[in-house]
Amino acid sequence: MKMPRAAVDRLCHTTGLLLVLSGLVHLVVFAVDGGPWDGPVSWRKPATFGLSFGVTLIAVTWVTSYLRTGDRLRSVLLPVFAADCVVEVGGITLQAWRRVPSHLNGETPFDTVVSMTLAVGGGVLVVLLTVFAVASFRHRPTGPAGMPLAVRSGFALLLVALASGAAMIARGVVLTRTGHQEAAYHSTAPLKPLHGVSLHAVLVLPLLARLLSRTPWGERTRRRIVAVAAGCYTAAVVVAAGWALLTY
């Protein structure tokens, strides 16, 4: 039995808000407890991952309402996506409180289980978000002027974020298995800007299209503004990709 559309949206929005709250709480923990901001063991990870996953879950829930996927498929994929976000943030938060690295950590059997769970969860995220991205290009998204381009551009750039995230994990695993554990922890740095910038296009561009729909400007003008914004955002991703290639 599928969940009603409103119930799915409410579940995902509530979960996203709780993840954002978790990230904010860990910013407070960092302010009180201190410690390094960078590195594999830091309060930065539960803070930034909580905020990022929470915002992304809320954004994807909203943006997929413009896709022509059908309520049945959406009602199945979104709760799985929400659960996966919770698993990812939960594992990272758990390891932060244990004061051990969350990713690429095979020091103990328990650490290995957590690390593998996060890796598998990342794979699930890639599959789910790719399904939504493909759906955005198979059928023209609905919405106000500029929204179809905003949604498609956002998902296209989100695929770049997924690819860069997969590259970070793959390189770290190779270094770990060849005995370069410390290097593995620091190998993700060049790709982090690319990953971070491209990840949130799926929120920024559709949000711009939505805000423009509240202006008195004509549809043609709004579509042009969204097109320029998508071009600028793509340029920023290209710059981040170039920096990653030069420093990787």
mmCIF file of C-alpha atoms in Angstrom:
data_model
loop_
_atom_site.group_PDB
_atom_site.id
_atom_site.type_symbol
_atom_site.label_atom_id
_atom_site.label_comp_id
_atom_site.label_asym_id
_atom_site.label_seq_id
_atom_site.Cartn_x
_atom_site.Cartn_y
_atom_site.Cartn_z
ATOM 1 C CA MET A 1 0.000 0.000 0.000
ATOM 2 C CA LYS A 2 1.543 3.299 -1.110
ATOM 3 C CA MET A 3 1.734 6.304 1.177
ATOM 4 C CA PRO A 4 -0.385 9.327 0.210
ATOM 5 C CA ARG A 5 1.621 12.068 -1.508
ATOM 6 C CA ALA A 6 1.073 14.515 1.346
ATOM 7 C CA ALA A 7 2.227 11.952 3.916
ATOM 8 C CA VAL A 8 5.394 11.222 1.918
ATOM 9 C CA ASP A 9 6.224 14.903 1.646
ATOM 10 C CA ARG A 10 5.526 15.475 5.350
ATOM 11 C CA LEU A 11 7.735 12.511 6.343
ATOM 12 C CA CYS A 12 10.634 13.666 4.192
ATOM 13 C CA HIS A 13 10.372 17.318 5.169
ATOM 14 C CA THR A 14 10.245 16.430 8.868
ATOM 15 C CA THR A 15 13.221 14.083 8.504
ATOM 16 C CA GLY A 16 15.145 16.742 6.622
ATOM 17 C CA LEU A 17 14.467 19.332 9.315
ATOM 18 C CA LEU A 18 15.644 16.908 12.013
ATOM 19 C CA LEU A 19 18.876 16.302 10.082
ATOM 20 C CA VAL A 20 19.412 20.052 9.748
ATOM 21 C CA LEU A 21 18.786 20.407 13.497
ATOM 22 C CA SER A 22 21.355 17.673 14.146
ATOM 23 C CA GLY A 23 23.894 19.594 12.088
ATOM 24 C CA LEU A 24 23.194 22.816 13.988
ATOM 25 C CA VAL A 25 23.495 21.018 17.337
ATOM 26 C CA HIS A 26 26.924 19.733 16.341
ATOM 27 C CA LEU A 27 28.015 23.234 15.390
ATOM 28 C CA VAL A 28 27.230 24.156 18.989
ATOM 29 C CA VAL A 29 29.121 21.077 20.206
ATOM 30 C CA PHE A 30 32.115 22.181 18.140
ATOM 31 C CA ALA A 31 31.917 25.697 19.587
ATOM 32 C CA VAL A 32 31.875 24.296 23.126
ATOM 33 C CA ASP A 33 34.242 21.340 22.793
ATOM 34 C CA GLY A 34 36.627 22.778 20.235
ATOM 35 C CA GLY A 35 39.071 20.567 18.412
ATOM 36 C CA PRO A 36 40.162 20.640 14.758
ATOM 37 C CA TRP A 37 37.746 21.660 12.028
ATOM 38 C CA ASP A 38 39.541 19.655 9.341
ATOM 39 C CA GLY A 39 40.686 16.061 9.387
ATOM 40 C CA PRO A 40 39.022 12.640 9.611
ATOM 41 C CA VAL A 41 38.036 13.104 13.277
ATOM 42 C CA SER A 42 36.231 16.397 13.693
ATOM 43 C CA TRP A 43 32.882 17.835 14.738
ATOM 44 C CA ARG A 44 32.797 19.319 11.239
ATOM 45 C CA LYS A 45 31.595 16.035 9.771
ATOM 46 C CA PRO A 46 28.348 15.535 11.743
ATOM 47 C CA ALA A 47 27.665 19.272 11.450
ATOM 48 C CA THR A 48 28.174 19.650 7.704
ATOM 49 C CA PHE A 49 26.728 16.268 6.788
ATOM 50 C CA GLY A 50 23.637 16.871 8.911
ATOM 51 C CA LEU A 51 23.059 20.254 7.314
ATOM 52 C CA SER A 52 23.853 19.074 3.796
ATOM 53 C CA PHE A 53 21.801 15.873 3.891
ATOM 54 C CA GLY A 54 18.894 17.645 5.560
ATOM 55 C CA VAL A 55 18.788 20.453 3.010
ATOM 56 C CA THR A 56 19.244 18.014 0.126
ATOM 57 C CA LEU A 57 16.414 15.770 1.342
ATOM 58 C CA ILE A 58 14.054 18.740 1.632
ATOM 59 C CA ALA A 59 15.143 20.047 -1.776
ATOM 60 C CA VAL A 60 14.787 16.720 -3.577
ATOM 61 C CA THR A 61 11.364 16.133 -1.998
ATOM 62 C CA TRP A 62 10.194 19.505 -3.263
ATOM 63 C CA VAL A 63 11.831 19.372 -6.690
ATOM 64 C CA THR A 64 10.575 15.871 -7.505
ATOM 65 C CA SER A 65 7.028 17.213 -7.208
ATOM 66 C CA TYR A 66 7.683 18.766 -10.638
ATOM 67 C CA LEU A 67 8.747 15.445 -12.190
ATOM 68 C CA ARG A 68 6.396 13.264 -14.193
ATOM 69 C CA THR A 69 7.365 10.069 -12.378
ATOM 70 C CA GLY A 70 3.950 9.150 -11.037
ATOM 71 C CA ASP A 71 2.977 9.222 -7.383
ATOM 72 C CA ARG A 72 3.519 5.484 -6.886
ATOM 73 C CA LEU A 73 7.217 5.482 -7.848
ATOM 74 C CA ARG A 74 7.850 8.725 -5.984
ATOM 75 C CA SER A 75 6.126 7.401 -2.843
ATOM 76 C CA VAL A 76 8.507 4.430 -2.867
ATOM 77 C CA LEU A 77 11.775 6.178 -3.713
ATOM 78 C CA LEU A 78 11.509 9.199 -1.425
ATOM 79 C CA PRO A 79 11.052 7.285 1.877
ATOM 80 C CA VAL A 80 14.014 5.070 0.921
ATOM 81 C CA PHE A 81 16.020 8.195 0.188
ATOM 82 C CA ALA A 82 15.019 9.691 3.554
ATOM 83 C CA ALA A 83 15.988 6.504 5.402
ATOM 84 C CA ASP A 84 19.327 6.398 3.617
ATOM 85 C CA CYS A 85 20.031 10.019 4.578
ATOM 86 C CA VAL A 86 19.370 9.126 8.215
ATOM 87 C CA VAL A 87 21.710 6.132 8.018
ATOM 88 C CA GLU A 88 24.488 8.226 6.484
ATOM 89 C CA VAL A 89 24.238 11.064 8.996
ATOM 90 C CA GLY A 90 23.701 8.623 11.865
ATOM 91 C CA GLY A 91 26.829 6.615 11.068
ATOM 92 C CA ILE A 92 28.954 9.734 10.700
ATOM 93 C CA THR A 93 27.587 11.201 13.934
ATOM 94 C CA LEU A 94 28.135 7.947 15.837
ATOM 95 C CA GLN A 95 31.770 7.795 14.814
ATOM 96 C CA ALA A 96 32.317 11.461 15.629
ATOM 97 C CA TRP A 97 31.163 10.847 19.201
ATOM 98 C CA ARG A 98 33.401 7.755 19.359
ATOM 99 C CA ARG A 99 36.261 10.020 18.189
ATOM 100 C CA VAL A 100 37.203 7.776 15.268
ATOM 101 C CA PRO A 101 37.041 8.316 11.478
ATOM 102 C CA SER A 102 33.707 7.443 9.882
ATOM 103 C CA HIS A 103 34.870 6.686 6.342
ATOM 104 C CA LEU A 104 37.669 4.406 5.145
ATOM 105 C CA ASN A 105 38.117 3.093 8.682
ATOM 106 C CA GLY A 106 38.869 -0.606 9.136
ATOM 107 C CA GLU A 107 40.673 -0.412 12.454
ATOM 108 C CA THR A 108 38.151 -2.681 14.233
ATOM 109 C CA PRO A 109 35.351 -4.985 13.026
ATOM 110 C CA PHE A 110 32.765 -2.454 14.230
ATOM 111 C CA ASP A 111 34.493 0.411 12.417
ATOM 112 C CA THR A 112 34.597 -1.703 9.275
ATOM 113 C CA VAL A 113 30.855 -2.364 9.490
ATOM 114 C CA VAL A 114 30.117 1.343 9.889
ATOM 115 C CA SER A 115 32.438 2.286 7.030
ATOM 116 C CA MET A 116 30.951 -0.347 4.720
ATOM 117 C CA THR A 117 27.410 0.688 5.672
ATOM 118 C CA LEU A 118 28.201 4.285 4.740
ATOM 119 C CA ALA A 119 29.714 3.143 1.438
ATOM 120 C CA VAL A 120 26.682 1.012 0.586
ATOM 121 C CA GLY A 121 24.399 3.859 1.622
ATOM 122 C CA GLY A 122 26.298 6.135 -0.724
ATOM 123 C CA GLY A 123 25.693 3.653 -3.527
ATOM 124 C CA VAL A 124 21.965 3.677 -2.768
ATOM 125 C CA LEU A 125 21.964 7.479 -2.917
ATOM 126 C CA VAL A 126 23.606 7.373 -6.335
ATOM 127 C CA VAL A 127 20.985 4.966 -7.673
ATOM 128 C CA LEU A 128 17.988 6.872 -6.291
ATOM 129 C CA LEU A 129 19.131 10.305 -7.395
ATOM 130 C CA THR A 130 20.129 9.003 -10.815
ATOM 131 C CA VAL A 131 16.598 7.634 -11.268
ATOM 132 C CA PHE A 132 15.181 11.085 -10.507
ATOM 133 C CA ALA A 133 17.723 12.753 -12.807
ATOM 134 C CA VAL A 134 16.849 10.427 -15.699
ATOM 135 C CA ALA A 135 13.137 11.062 -15.085
ATOM 136 C CA SER A 136 13.710 14.819 -15.365
ATOM 137 C CA PHE A 137 15.127 14.371 -18.866
ATOM 138 C CA ARG A 138 12.717 11.702 -20.074
ATOM 139 C CA HIS A 139 9.678 13.911 -19.546
ATOM 140 C CA ARG A 140 9.644 17.688 -19.367
ATOM 141 C CA PRO A 141 9.164 18.791 -15.719
ATOM 142 C CA THR A 142 6.137 20.897 -14.854
ATOM 143 C CA GLY A 143 6.127 24.239 -13.054
ATOM 144 C CA PRO A 144 6.380 27.953 -13.814
ATOM 145 C CA ALA A 145 8.539 29.515 -16.532
ATOM 146 C CA GLY A 146 12.167 28.445 -16.158
ATOM 147 C CA MET A 147 11.408 25.580 -13.779
ATOM 148 C CA PRO A 148 11.923 22.760 -16.328
ATOM 149 C CA LEU A 149 15.404 24.080 -17.147
ATOM 150 C CA ALA A 150 16.164 24.686 -13.465
ATOM 151 C CA VAL A 151 15.160 21.157 -12.487
ATOM 152 C CA ARG A 152 17.064 19.517 -15.325
ATOM 153 C CA SER A 153 20.173 21.638 -14.747
ATOM 154 C CA GLY A 154 20.006 20.976 -11.017
ATOM 155 C CA PHE A 155 19.821 17.232 -11.465
ATOM 156 C CA ALA A 156 22.547 17.244 -14.137
ATOM 157 C CA LEU A 157 24.910 19.056 -11.767
ATOM 158 C CA LEU A 158 23.824 16.770 -8.943
ATOM 159 C CA LEU A 159 25.140 13.854 -11.022
ATOM 160 C CA VAL A 160 28.520 15.611 -11.030
ATOM 161 C CA ALA A 161 28.356 15.714 -7.229
ATOM 162 C CA LEU A 162 27.566 12.001 -7.114
ATOM 163 C CA ALA A 163 30.439 11.195 -9.479
ATOM 164 C CA SER A 164 32.918 13.256 -7.450
ATOM 165 C CA GLY A 165 31.710 11.629 -4.235
ATOM 166 C CA ALA A 166 32.175 8.179 -5.744
ATOM 167 C CA ALA A 167 35.659 9.177 -6.911
ATOM 168 C CA MET A 168 36.590 10.271 -3.385
ATOM 169 C CA ILE A 169 35.476 6.967 -1.910
ATOM 170 C CA ALA A 170 37.149 4.909 -4.658
ATOM 171 C CA ARG A 171 40.505 6.660 -4.271
ATOM 172 C CA GLY A 172 40.335 6.377 -0.495
ATOM 173 C CA VAL A 173 39.581 2.657 -0.666
ATOM 174 C CA VAL A 174 42.532 2.051 -3.005
ATOM 175 C CA LEU A 175 44.907 3.934 -0.709
ATOM 176 C CA THR A 176 43.563 2.135 2.355
ATOM 177 C CA ARG A 177 43.976 -1.300 0.794
ATOM 178 C CA THR A 178 47.521 -0.511 -0.296
ATOM 179 C CA GLY A 179 48.541 0.460 3.233
ATOM 180 C CA HIS A 180 48.320 4.256 2.948
ATOM 181 C CA GLN A 181 45.667 4.873 5.588
ATOM 182 C CA GLU A 182 46.677 8.420 6.505
ATOM 183 C CA ALA A 183 46.906 9.411 2.852
ATOM 184 C CA ALA A 184 43.429 7.966 2.300
ATOM 185 C CA TYR A 185 41.951 10.273 4.947
ATOM 186 C CA HIS A 186 43.394 13.339 3.208
ATOM 187 C CA SER A 187 42.939 12.233 -0.408
ATOM 188 C CA THR A 188 39.403 13.620 -0.663
ATOM 189 C CA ALA A 189 40.393 17.284 -0.173
ATOM 190 C CA PRO A 190 40.819 18.247 -3.868
ATOM 191 C CA LEU A 191 37.337 17.006 -4.773
ATOM 192 C CA LYS A 192 35.445 18.509 -1.840
ATOM 193 C CA PRO A 193 34.828 21.941 -3.453
ATOM 194 C CA LEU A 194 33.521 20.300 -6.633
ATOM 195 C CA HIS A 195 31.319 17.964 -4.612
ATOM 196 C CA GLY A 196 29.949 20.739 -2.411
ATOM 197 C CA VAL A 197 29.238 23.250 -5.187
ATOM 198 C CA SER A 198 27.516 20.809 -7.542
ATOM 199 C CA LEU A 199 25.497 19.122 -4.784
ATOM 200 C CA HIS A 200 23.155 22.030 -4.075
ATOM 201 C CA ALA A 201 22.328 23.185 -7.606
ATOM 202 C CA VAL A 202 19.180 21.075 -7.363
ATOM 203 C CA LEU A 203 17.954 23.482 -4.677
ATOM 204 C CA VAL A 204 19.392 26.816 -5.808
ATOM 205 C CA LEU A 205 18.216 26.813 -9.428
ATOM 206 C CA PRO A 206 14.621 25.597 -8.852
ATOM 207 C CA LEU A 207 14.319 27.985 -5.900
ATOM 208 C CA LEU A 208 15.340 30.842 -8.194
ATOM 209 C CA ALA A 209 12.701 29.802 -10.739
ATOM 210 C CA ARG A 210 10.094 29.649 -8.000
ATOM 211 C CA LEU A 211 10.996 33.099 -6.641
ATOM 212 C CA LEU A 212 10.921 34.574 -10.152
ATOM 213 C CA SER A 213 7.387 33.245 -10.593
ATOM 214 C CA ARG A 214 6.327 35.699 -7.892
ATOM 215 C CA THR A 215 7.628 38.697 -9.845
ATOM 216 C CA PRO A 216 5.701 40.688 -12.471
ATOM 217 C CA TRP A 217 8.275 39.835 -15.139
ATOM 218 C CA GLY A 218 7.188 37.992 -18.266
ATOM 219 C CA GLU A 219 7.841 34.303 -18.862
ATOM 220 C CA ARG A 220 10.508 34.979 -21.468
ATOM 221 C CA THR A 221 12.491 37.177 -19.089
ATOM 222 C CA ARG A 222 12.233 34.640 -16.296
ATOM 223 C CA ARG A 223 13.413 31.826 -18.542
ATOM 224 C CA ARG A 224 16.405 33.917 -19.606
ATOM 225 C CA ILE A 225 17.351 34.688 -16.006
ATOM 226 C CA VAL A 226 17.191 30.992 -15.100
ATOM 227 C CA ALA A 227 19.279 30.130 -18.175
ATOM 228 C CA VAL A 228 21.941 32.686 -17.212
ATOM 229 C CA ALA A 229 21.948 31.411 -13.615
ATOM 230 C CA ALA A 230 22.293 27.814 -14.804
ATOM 231 C CA GLY A 231 25.186 28.869 -17.032
ATOM 232 C CA CYS A 232 26.932 30.673 -14.178
ATOM 233 C CA TYR A 233 26.415 27.735 -11.841
ATOM 234 C CA THR A 234 27.801 25.361 -14.461
ATOM 235 C CA ALA A 235 30.830 27.627 -14.903
ATOM 236 C CA ALA A 236 31.456 27.499 -11.150
ATOM 237 C CA VAL A 237 31.323 23.697 -11.270
ATOM 238 C CA VAL A 238 33.757 23.670 -14.212
ATOM 239 C CA VAL A 239 36.176 25.889 -12.267
ATOM 240 C CA ALA A 240 35.917 23.587 -9.237
ATOM 241 C CA ALA A 241 36.500 20.584 -11.500
ATOM 242 C CA GLY A 242 39.566 22.240 -13.024
ATOM 243 C CA TRP A 243 40.987 22.961 -9.573
ATOM 244 C CA ALA A 244 40.348 19.349 -8.583
ATOM 245 C CA LEU A 245 42.191 18.047 -11.643
ATOM 246 C CA LEU A 246 45.168 20.307 -10.969
ATOM 247 C CA THR A 247 45.462 19.302 -7.315
ATOM 248 C CA TYR A 248 44.235 15.680 -7.344
#
